[in-house]
Amino acid sequence: MEILSKENAQFFSNNIILPVDRSSFKSESSASKEKQSCCGGVKIFLSALSFVYFAKALSGSYLKSTITQIERRFDIPSSLVGIIDGSFEIGNLLIIILVSYFGAKLHRPRIIGAGCLIMSAGTFLIAMPQFFMERYRYERFPSTINSTVSLSPCLQEKSQIPLSALEKSQAKINAGCEKEAGSSMWIYVLLGNLLRGIGETPIQPLGITYIDDYAVEENAALYIGCVQTVAIIGPIFGFLLGSLCAKLYVDIGFVDLDSITITHKDVQWVGAWWLGYLIAGVISVLAGIPFWFLPKHLPKPESRKGSSTSSEQSKFITEDNKERQKSYQQHMKIAEMAKDFLPSLKNLFRNPVYFLYLCASIIQFNSLIGMVTYKPKYIEQQYGQTSSKTNFIIGLINIPAVAFGIFSGGLIMKKFRINVLGAAKLSLGSSFFGYLLLLSLFVMGCENSDVAGLTVSYHGTKQITHYEQALFSECNSGCICSKNDWDPICGENGITYISACLAGCQASNRSGKNTVFYNCSCVGILESPSRSSSAVVGPCQKGNECPKMFLYFLVISVITSYTLSIGGTPGYILLLRCIKPHLKSFALGIYTLAVRVLAGIPAPVYFGVAIDTTCLKWGSKRCGGRGACRLYDSSAFRYVYLGLTLVLGTMSVFFSIAVLWVLRKRSSTQDETVSADGRGTGLTKKRKDNFVNNDHLIQTTYWPEKETRL
């Protein structure tokens, strides 16, 4: 309203001073054209940036959805998958400071366009191993594969296997070892994700500040909110794409699908993880094209000319009265800009609000990144769900809850006219209640599946310790079995056996997915003599209570995601309002750098290492060595996964309390100074009104990458 009143006053004063003549009409006409040109250019940039946000969010969330697929395909542990996931942040680390500081002085749209091309190249590189690796091999007893050779699962003697079959099998293993020893194809996935991180770097700091610089002040918040809203759609499509690809077999188009003896419900199933990366890469290329045709500068609207800080920023930014805002839009030499780098960095870290909020964000993002990275794995292992169903649930339920939470945060700030102090309180409250809700998930888990030799004995009693791994028993002592195999079958007694051989099965009928094993001596221990002691391919389902617990988990998970997301908008506003305007782009770059280096890189790694300690049965590679984990201790997994998340979240709450305390102290000190200057209570009230009514507070923005964090 204040800006509009000033514009009206200027308009009427111009009409009074200057009589109506052609020059005034020309000036008004040129001003009108300039405004239309400005608005048109900003809206074109807004559309292009929204599409880029969609593309980067889609590829980022799709990577999260394929974590378990990549782990199984390359036969690697969770800790190594965490390093692959963290390589994206390493890519950001390499150039984020240079891009955020020097990029603001260069051609920002073209830098974003170049970033999109690099991002697409990295996405394509992630999918490349599929075209150079041998076809995926899963562990299956020969009788379950369509074959003319009929074998007994329990091999009494090695001579039971025909010599030709042994020779062929050994030859395949030797050939596979030679190929496997000379390649570690997961490195290409790591390098591709690294390139994705490099390409994504300029999008947020340069794109958001470009809009904020050239949009009309009262429209800037709306435009940025539109970008973030579109960005939320990206993860929804990313997880839904992950759900679709997880149902397709990994080697679709390369093998005869009728010969596949496992289904997407099998723990050894690997979906077509590579297909989604090709789709995401094409979308990234298309998203980058418009930026090559956008101008370096747009005409600034009249209301933004000559303005430096908002009334709200002036309340919390301490600066010398003699210091003047420099014109950072002018052309500067690289050497001159470099000289100002260290002073600018020092200026940022001397701001206590910025520093404390940065610490709180780093710790909280450690919690959120670790939680979201392994959330699909947690749902699969804890509740026995398939990868396809897990990704579908996350994409269709959790992500919309995050979007609604972010929107609600902005709506609350607008409706109740919340100031910066209120924003800090709202951010703190959402974190506190969100992590409080997380406590209830500790009691919403499933018990371990009954697996003979791992979680229960062959007689059906619970194991004293899960790490004895007494896989051999009297019932299978007459069989020649390997403890490294993982080809689970489900006995009639409801117990899962690691393989048909370890179950002591003497015969089998049918083939492929429909194989049935008979005369299983270990199954017969718990069965009556009249029963046939049979078993079928695949592990047994979890207990009867597990589906109910999974439903409770979904409800609490959605409410927790919504509650934590409400604080996203207030927190981001707090970040923007506590820094000087000419350091805004640089401060966002440093913030993003710190979060990704100190949270994005280490969190997936140490979460993965902690989760690996809960593994009960490791897979084995064909040439020896430990592969991916086949079975986890459900209770230990739950305590490690949720415990780490909760401890880190609690620590971040204490830093948020410190931010609120500093803001309160600075606000009260500033009010006392204004009153002491003799400007009267009217001026103080005016300052407070401006502090509350600033249009930037309506900004429905979010934390960086927030849409993939919950």
XYZ file of N, CA, C and O in Angstrom, residues 79-199:
484
model
N 26.382 -48.975 2.715
C 27.357 -47.899 2.926
C 27.908 -47.385 1.607
O 28.108 -46.177 1.427
N 28.131 -48.285 0.645
C 28.629 -47.871 -0.666
C 27.546 -47.157 -1.459
O 27.824 -46.193 -2.188
N 26.314 -47.600 -1.307
C 25.188 -46.898 -1.936
C 25.078 -45.481 -1.381
O 24.753 -44.537 -2.105
N 25.371 -45.339 -0.086
C 25.357 -44.008 0.521
C 26.401 -43.090 -0.089
O 26.153 -41.890 -0.279
N 27.567 -43.634 -0.414
C 28.609 -42.830 -1.068
C 28.148 -42.406 -2.461
O 28.367 -41.261 -2.880
N 27.503 -43.313 -3.185
C 26.973 -42.972 -4.511
C 25.940 -41.855 -4.393
O 25.947 -40.896 -5.173
N 25.058 -41.970 -3.421
C 24.036 -40.943 -3.218
C 24.671 -39.600 -2.833
O 24.223 -38.540 -3.278
N 25.726 -39.645 -2.021
C 26.386 -38.414 -1.598
C 27.252 -37.768 -2.657
O 27.661 -36.606 -2.511
N 27.542 -38.491 -3.751
C 28.381 -37.912 -4.810
C 27.701 -36.718 -5.470
O 28.371 -35.844 -6.021
N 26.373 -36.666 -5.427
C 25.650 -35.502 -5.947
C 26.061 -34.240 -5.196
O 26.298 -33.187 -5.795
N 26.166 -34.354 -3.884
C 26.560 -33.209 -3.075
C 28.018 -32.841 -3.297
O 28.397 -31.672 -3.226
N 28.842 -33.847 -3.570
C 30.254 -33.568 -3.869
C 30.360 -32.731 -5.139
O 31.183 -31.815 -5.237
N 29.529 -33.043 -6.139
C 29.505 -32.243 -7.358
C 29.146 -30.799 -7.084
O 29.730 -29.875 -7.660
N 28.181 -30.584 -6.183
C 27.836 -29.223 -5.774
C 29.006 -28.541 -5.085
O 29.267 -27.359 -5.293
N 29.704 -29.296 -4.254
C 30.821 -28.747 -3.494
C 31.902 -28.175 -4.404
O 32.519 -27.153 -4.095
N 32.119 -28.816 -5.541
C 33.221 -28.425 -6.409
C 33.082 -27.001 -6.948
O 34.083 -26.297 -7.109
N 31.844 -26.562 -7.231
C 31.699 -25.260 -7.906
C 30.664 -24.339 -7.278
O 30.422 -23.255 -7.813
N 30.042 -24.726 -6.161
C 28.931 -23.928 -5.643
C 29.352 -22.514 -5.273
O 28.637 -21.550 -5.550
N 30.527 -22.360 -4.658
C 30.967 -21.018 -4.252
C 31.240 -20.148 -5.474
O 30.832 -18.983 -5.539
N 31.920 -20.727 -6.461
C 32.242 -19.965 -7.673
C 30.970 -19.552 -8.408
O 30.846 -18.418 -8.864
N 30.035 -20.484 -8.525
C 28.805 -20.198 -9.258
C 27.962 -19.151 -8.537
O 27.468 -18.200 -9.143
N 27.793 -19.312 -7.228
C 26.932 -18.398 -6.490
C 27.523 -16.999 -6.372
O 26.789 -16.011 -6.325
N 28.857 -16.891 -6.358
C 29.488 -15.574 -6.196
C 29.733 -14.899 -7.545
O 29.288 -13.785 -7.781
N 30.443 -15.615 -8.453
C 30.773 -15.015 -9.745
C 29.615 -15.112 -10.728
O 29.488 -14.286 -11.632
N 28.768 -16.134 -10.574
C 27.661 -16.311 -11.509
C 26.675 -15.168 -11.491
O 26.047 -14.858 -12.499
N 26.517 -14.518 -10.333
C 25.579 -13.399 -10.217
C 26.014 -12.211 -11.061
O 25.196 -11.351 -11.388
N 27.304 -12.144 -11.417
C 27.808 -11.021 -12.210
C 27.879 -11.350 -13.705
O 28.163 -10.492 -14.523
N 27.662 -12.629 -14.047
C 27.769 -13.063 -15.434
C 26.371 -13.279 -16.020
O 25.379 -12.837 -15.457
N 26.292 -13.963 -17.145
C 25.015 -14.201 -17.831
C 24.298 -15.361 -17.140
O 24.507 -16.534 -17.457
N 23.435 -15.047 -16.194
C 22.812 -16.068 -15.351
C 21.956 -17.073 -16.133
O 22.066 -18.285 -15.893
N 21.093 -16.643 -17.064
C 20.286 -17.639 -17.794
C 21.133 -18.658 -18.557
O 20.825 -19.851 -18.548
N 22.216 -18.198 -19.204
C 23.036 -19.137 -19.967
C 23.811 -20.085 -19.055
O 24.063 -21.238 -19.420
N 24.196 -19.611 -17.893
C 24.863 -20.501 -16.936
C 23.902 -21.598 -16.486
O 24.279 -22.765 -16.363
N 22.630 -21.231 -16.267
C 21.629 -22.232 -15.907
C 21.423 -23.216 -17.059
O 21.298 -24.436 -16.844
N 21.397 -22.705 -18.297
C 21.253 -23.584 -19.465
C 22.395 -24.569 -19.591
O 22.186 -25.754 -19.889
N 23.622 -24.082 -19.352
C 24.785 -24.982 -19.396
C 24.702 -26.026 -18.285
O 25.049 -27.198 -18.479
N 24.209 -25.611 -17.123
C 24.044 -26.554 -16.022
C 23.064 -27.664 -16.367
O 23.270 -28.827 -15.986
N 22.003 -27.327 -17.093
C 21.020 -28.344 -17.489
C 21.642 -29.389 -18.420
O 21.341 -30.588 -18.313
N 22.498 -28.944 -19.329
C 23.161 -29.883 -20.236
C 24.085 -30.822 -19.464
O 24.142 -32.031 -19.735
N 24.829 -30.274 -18.505
C 25.718 -31.106 -17.689
C 24.898 -32.082 -16.849
O 25.265 -33.259 -16.698
N 23.777 -31.599 -16.317
C 22.913 -32.450 -15.505
C 22.353 -33.609 -16.332
O 22.295 -34.750 -15.858
N 21.969 -33.337 -17.566
C 21.442 -34.404 -18.429
C 22.539 -35.404 -18.802
O 22.284 -36.614 -18.860
N 23.767 -34.898 -19.043
C 24.875 -35.805 -19.361
C 25.145 -36.765 -18.205
O 25.384 -37.964 -18.412
N 25.105 -36.247 -16.987
C 25.298 -37.099 -15.815
C 24.189 -38.127 -15.666
O 24.446 -39.286 -15.305
N 22.952 -37.723 -15.957
C 21.817 -38.650 -15.849
C 21.937 -39.783 -16.860
O 21.670 -40.951 -16.537
N 22.366 -39.458 -18.084
C 22.585 -40.500 -19.092
C 23.718 -41.443 -18.674
O 23.649 -42.657 -18.894
N 24.766 -40.880 -18.077
C 25.920 -41.688 -17.670
C 25.524 -42.714 -16.604
O 26.065 -43.830 -16.579
N 24.599 -42.351 -15.710
C 24.154 -43.294 -14.678
C 23.551 -44.546 -15.309
O 23.739 -45.663 -14.808
N 22.837 -44.379 -16.414
C 22.163 -45.516 -17.057
C 23.084 -46.361 -17.921
O 22.733 -47.496 -18.283
N 24.269 -45.865 -18.260
C 25.148 -46.543 -19.201
C 25.600 -47.939 -18.780
O 25.746 -48.824 -19.634
N 25.879 -48.219 -17.491
C 26.338 -49.572 -17.132
C 25.416 -50.687 -17.599
O 25.885 -51.797 -17.872
N 24.133 -50.416 -17.722
C 23.197 -51.446 -18.154
C 23.548 -51.976 -19.540
O 23.320 -53.156 -19.848
N 24.127 -51.134 -20.395
C 24.408 -51.512 -21.776
C 25.792 -52.145 -21.933
O 26.128 -52.608 -23.023
N 26.587 -52.160 -20.867
C 27.922 -52.743 -20.937
C 28.105 -53.940 -20.000
O 29.042 -54.714 -20.165
N 27.216 -54.078 -19.020
C 27.316 -55.197 -18.090
C 26.684 -56.449 -18.685
O 25.849 -56.375 -19.591
N 27.093 -57.606 -18.154
C 26.419 -58.839 -18.525
C 25.025 -58.839 -17.926
O 24.697 -58.047 -17.049
N 24.189 -59.746 -18.397
C 22.815 -59.813 -17.927
C 22.767 -60.185 -16.444
O 23.644 -60.882 -15.931
N 21.728 -59.694 -15.767
C 21.588 -59.907 -14.326
C 21.374 -61.382 -14.019
O 20.573 -62.065 -14.657
N 22.097 -61.898 -13.030
C 21.979 -63.298 -12.611
C 21.511 -63.336 -11.167
O 22.107 -62.704 -10.309
N 20.473 -64.065 -10.914
C 19.977 -64.240 -9.555
C 20.188 -65.693 -9.139
O 20.333 -66.591 -9.977
N 20.203 -65.914 -7.836
C 20.470 -67.250 -7.307
C 19.205 -68.101 -7.391
O 18.183 -67.768 -6.818
N 19.314 -69.197 -8.107
C 18.204 -70.138 -8.215
C 18.761 -71.546 -8.370
O 19.739 -71.775 -9.089
N 18.102 -72.483 -7.668
C 18.490 -73.881 -7.832
C 18.135 -74.317 -9.244
O 17.091 -73.936 -9.771
N 18.994 -75.138 -9.905
C 18.759 -75.502 -11.311
C 17.382 -76.059 -11.601
O 16.835 -75.845 -12.666
N 16.754 -76.743 -10.638
C 15.450 -77.350 -10.914
C 14.349 -76.314 -11.068
O 13.284 -76.616 -11.588
N 14.578 -75.093 -10.599
C 13.567 -74.042 -10.739
C 13.707 -73.290 -12.048
O 12.928 -72.411 -12.347
N 14.731 -73.611 -12.821
C 14.929 -72.985 -14.124
C 14.493 -73.971 -15.194
O 14.759 -75.173 -15.083
N 13.841 -73.515 -16.217
C 13.376 -74.406 -17.272
C 14.559 -75.167 -17.854
O 15.429 -74.599 -18.507
N 14.624 -76.423 -17.598
C 15.758 -77.220 -18.028
C 15.326 -78.661 -18.224
O 14.353 -79.138 -17.637
N 16.055 -79.370 -19.057
C 15.771 -80.788 -19.289
C 16.402 -81.657 -18.219
O 16.092 -82.835 -18.102
N 17.310 -81.093 -17.428
C 17.987 -81.837 -16.380
C 17.178 -81.752 -15.098
O 16.860 -80.662 -14.631
N 16.812 -82.904 -14.513
C 16.050 -82.949 -13.268
C 16.995 -83.283 -12.127
O 17.648 -84.327 -12.140
N 17.078 -82.390 -11.154
C 18.020 -82.559 -10.054
C 17.278 -82.573 -8.728
O 16.233 -81.954 -8.584
N 17.878 -83.255 -7.755
C 17.341 -83.240 -6.409
C 17.943 -82.068 -5.655
O 19.156 -81.849 -5.702
N 17.114 -81.263 -4.942
C 17.666 -80.124 -4.198
C 18.706 -80.536 -3.167
O 19.717 -79.866 -2.995
N 18.441 -81.630 -2.468
C 19.382 -82.112 -1.458
C 20.349 -83.070 -2.134
O 20.022 -84.234 -2.394
N 21.548 -82.589 -2.467
C 22.523 -83.388 -3.203
C 23.266 -84.301 -2.233
O 24.079 -83.841 -1.430
N 22.955 -85.593 -2.303
C 23.645 -86.541 -1.426
C 25.097 -86.700 -1.847
O 25.994 -86.784 -1.024
N 25.333 -86.701 -3.153
C 26.691 -86.813 -3.672
C 26.827 -85.881 -4.865
O 25.874 -85.607 -5.572
N 28.066 -85.457 -5.108
C 28.306 -84.548 -6.229
C 28.070 -85.240 -7.565
O 27.800 -84.608 -8.570
N 28.160 -86.614 -7.534
C 27.997 -87.366 -8.773
C 26.559 -87.348 -9.276
O 26.271 -87.782 -10.376
N 25.628 -86.830 -8.423
C 24.236 -86.735 -8.863
C 24.076 -85.741 -10.011
O 23.155 -85.847 -10.800
N 24.973 -84.767 -10.084
C 24.895 -83.766 -11.154
C 25.622 -84.303 -12.377
O 26.773 -84.728 -12.276
N 25.006 -84.295 -13.528
C 25.687 -84.749 -14.742
C 26.954 -83.940 -14.982
O 27.013 -82.747 -14.696
N 27.980 -84.600 -15.507
C 29.279 -83.953 -15.708
C 29.170 -82.754 -16.635
O 29.794 -81.717 -16.419
N 28.338 -82.906 -17.684
C 28.194 -81.801 -18.637
C 27.628 -80.561 -17.955
O 28.042 -79.432 -18.225
N 26.693 -80.753 -17.045
C 26.093 -79.617 -16.335
C 27.115 -78.940 -15.431
O 27.161 -77.709 -15.328
N 27.945 -79.754 -14.764
C 28.988 -79.186 -13.898
C 29.987 -78.368 -14.697
O 30.392 -77.272 -14.304
N 30.397 -78.915 -15.837
C 31.401 -78.231 -16.664
C 30.858 -76.904 -17.192
O 31.545 -75.882 -17.182
N 29.598 -76.942 -17.659
C 28.999 -75.711 -18.182
C 28.864 -74.660 -17.083
O 29.146 -73.481 -17.282
N 28.432 -75.113 -15.897
C 28.259 -74.183 -14.785
C 29.584 -73.568 -14.369
O 29.689 -72.357 -14.148
N 30.626 -74.412 -14.265
C 31.932 -73.906 -13.862
C 32.512 -72.952 -14.903
O 33.141 -71.947 -14.574
N 32.286 -73.259 -16.183
C 32.788 -72.395 -17.252
C 32.134 -71.018 -17.197
O 32.785 -69.984 -17.368
N 30.817 -70.988 -16.910
C 30.109 -69.706 -16.801
C 30.627 -68.892 -15.625
O 30.793 -67.681 -15.700
N 30.881 -69.583 -14.499
C 31.383 -68.883 -13.313
C 32.759 -68.284 -13.579
O 33.039 -67.129 -13.249
N 33.638 -69.078 -14.220
C 34.991 -68.576 -14.521
C 34.941 -67.389 -15.469
O 35.655 -66.398 -15.295
N 34.092 -67.476 -16.487
C 33.967 -66.360 -17.438
C 33.421 -65.126 -16.748
O 33.873 -64.001 -16.983
N 32.434 -65.355 -15.876
C 31.856 -64.232 -15.140
C 32.861 -63.587 -14.219
O 32.892 -62.369 -14.051
N 33.739 -64.413 -13.605
C 34.750 -63.876 -12.700
C 35.755 -63.011 -13.440
O 36.177 -61.969 -12.950
N 36.149 -63.463 -14.621
C 37.104 -62.681 -15.404
C 36.525 -61.321 -15.761
O 37.194 -60.293 -15.686
N 35.239 -61.308 -16.125
C 34.596 -60.043 -16.484
C 34.364 -59.177 -15.259
O 34.546 -57.966 -15.273
N 33.979 -59.837 -14.135
C 33.671 -59.087 -12.924
C 34.924 -58.500 -12.301
O 34.918 -57.401 -11.755
N 36.039 -59.248 -12.375
C 37.275 -58.782 -11.763
C 37.805 -57.531 -12.445
O 38.515 -56.728 -11.834
N 37.514 -57.368 -13.722
C 38.055 -56.222 -14.450
C 37.136 -55.033 -14.500
O 37.400 -54.075 -15.236
N 36.027 -55.057 -13.788
C 35.087 -53.931 -13.876
C 34.379 -53.714 -12.557
O 34.054 -54.648 -11.844
N 34.159 -52.460 -12.251
C 33.320 -52.045 -11.125
C 32.386 -50.984 -11.675
O 32.624 -49.787 -11.549
N 31.318 -51.448 -12.295
C 30.476 -50.559 -13.080
C 29.710 -49.546 -12.240
O 29.198 -48.558 -12.769
N 29.639 -49.788 -10.938
C 28.933 -48.816 -10.095
C 29.650 -47.470 -10.065
O 29.046 -46.451 -9.711
N 30.932 -47.467 -10.438
C 31.690 -46.208 -10.479
C 31.061 -45.237 -11.480
O 31.056 -44.020 -11.268
N 30.500 -45.774 -12.583
C 29.863 -44.903 -13.570
C 28.607 -44.248 -12.989
O 28.277 -43.110 -13.327
N 27.918 -44.973 -12.127
C 26.756 -44.391 -11.461
C 27.206 -43.252 -10.549
O 26.577 -42.188 -10.497
N 28.297 -43.482 -9.835
C 28.835 -42.443 -8.954
C 29.259 -41.210 -9.746
O 28.933 -40.071 -9.376
N 29.978 -41.413 -10.850
C 30.434 -40.278 -11.663
C 29.252 -39.545 -12.305
O 29.262 -38.313 -12.410
N 28.250 -40.296 -12.729
C 27.068 -39.660 -13.305
C 26.330 -38.799 -12.297
O 25.896 -37.690 -12.616
N 26.222 -39.296 -11.079
C 25.564 -38.508 -10.039
C 26.397 -37.292 -9.663
O 25.866 -36.233 -9.305
N 27.723 -37.428 -9.740
C 28.620 -36.291 -9.510
C 28.364 -35.192 -10.547
O 28.281 -33.998 -10.214
N 28.232 -35.587 -11.818
C 27.941 -34.617 -12.881
C 26.569 -33.972 -12.676
O 26.398 -32.780 -12.937
N 25.611 -34.750 -12.211
C 24.295 -34.192 -11.915
C 24.406 -33.079 -10.876
O 23.757 -32.031 -10.989
N 25.223 -33.309 -9.864
C 25.410 -32.299 -8.827
C 26.048 -31.033 -9.361
O 25.659 -29.920 -8.987
N 27.026 -31.189 -10.263
C 27.677 -30.021 -10.867
C 26.675 -29.228 -11.710
O 26.612 -27.998 -11.654
N 25.882 -29.928 -12.507
C 24.932 -29.254 -13.383
C 23.800 -28.574 -12.647
O 23.290 -27.535 -13.079
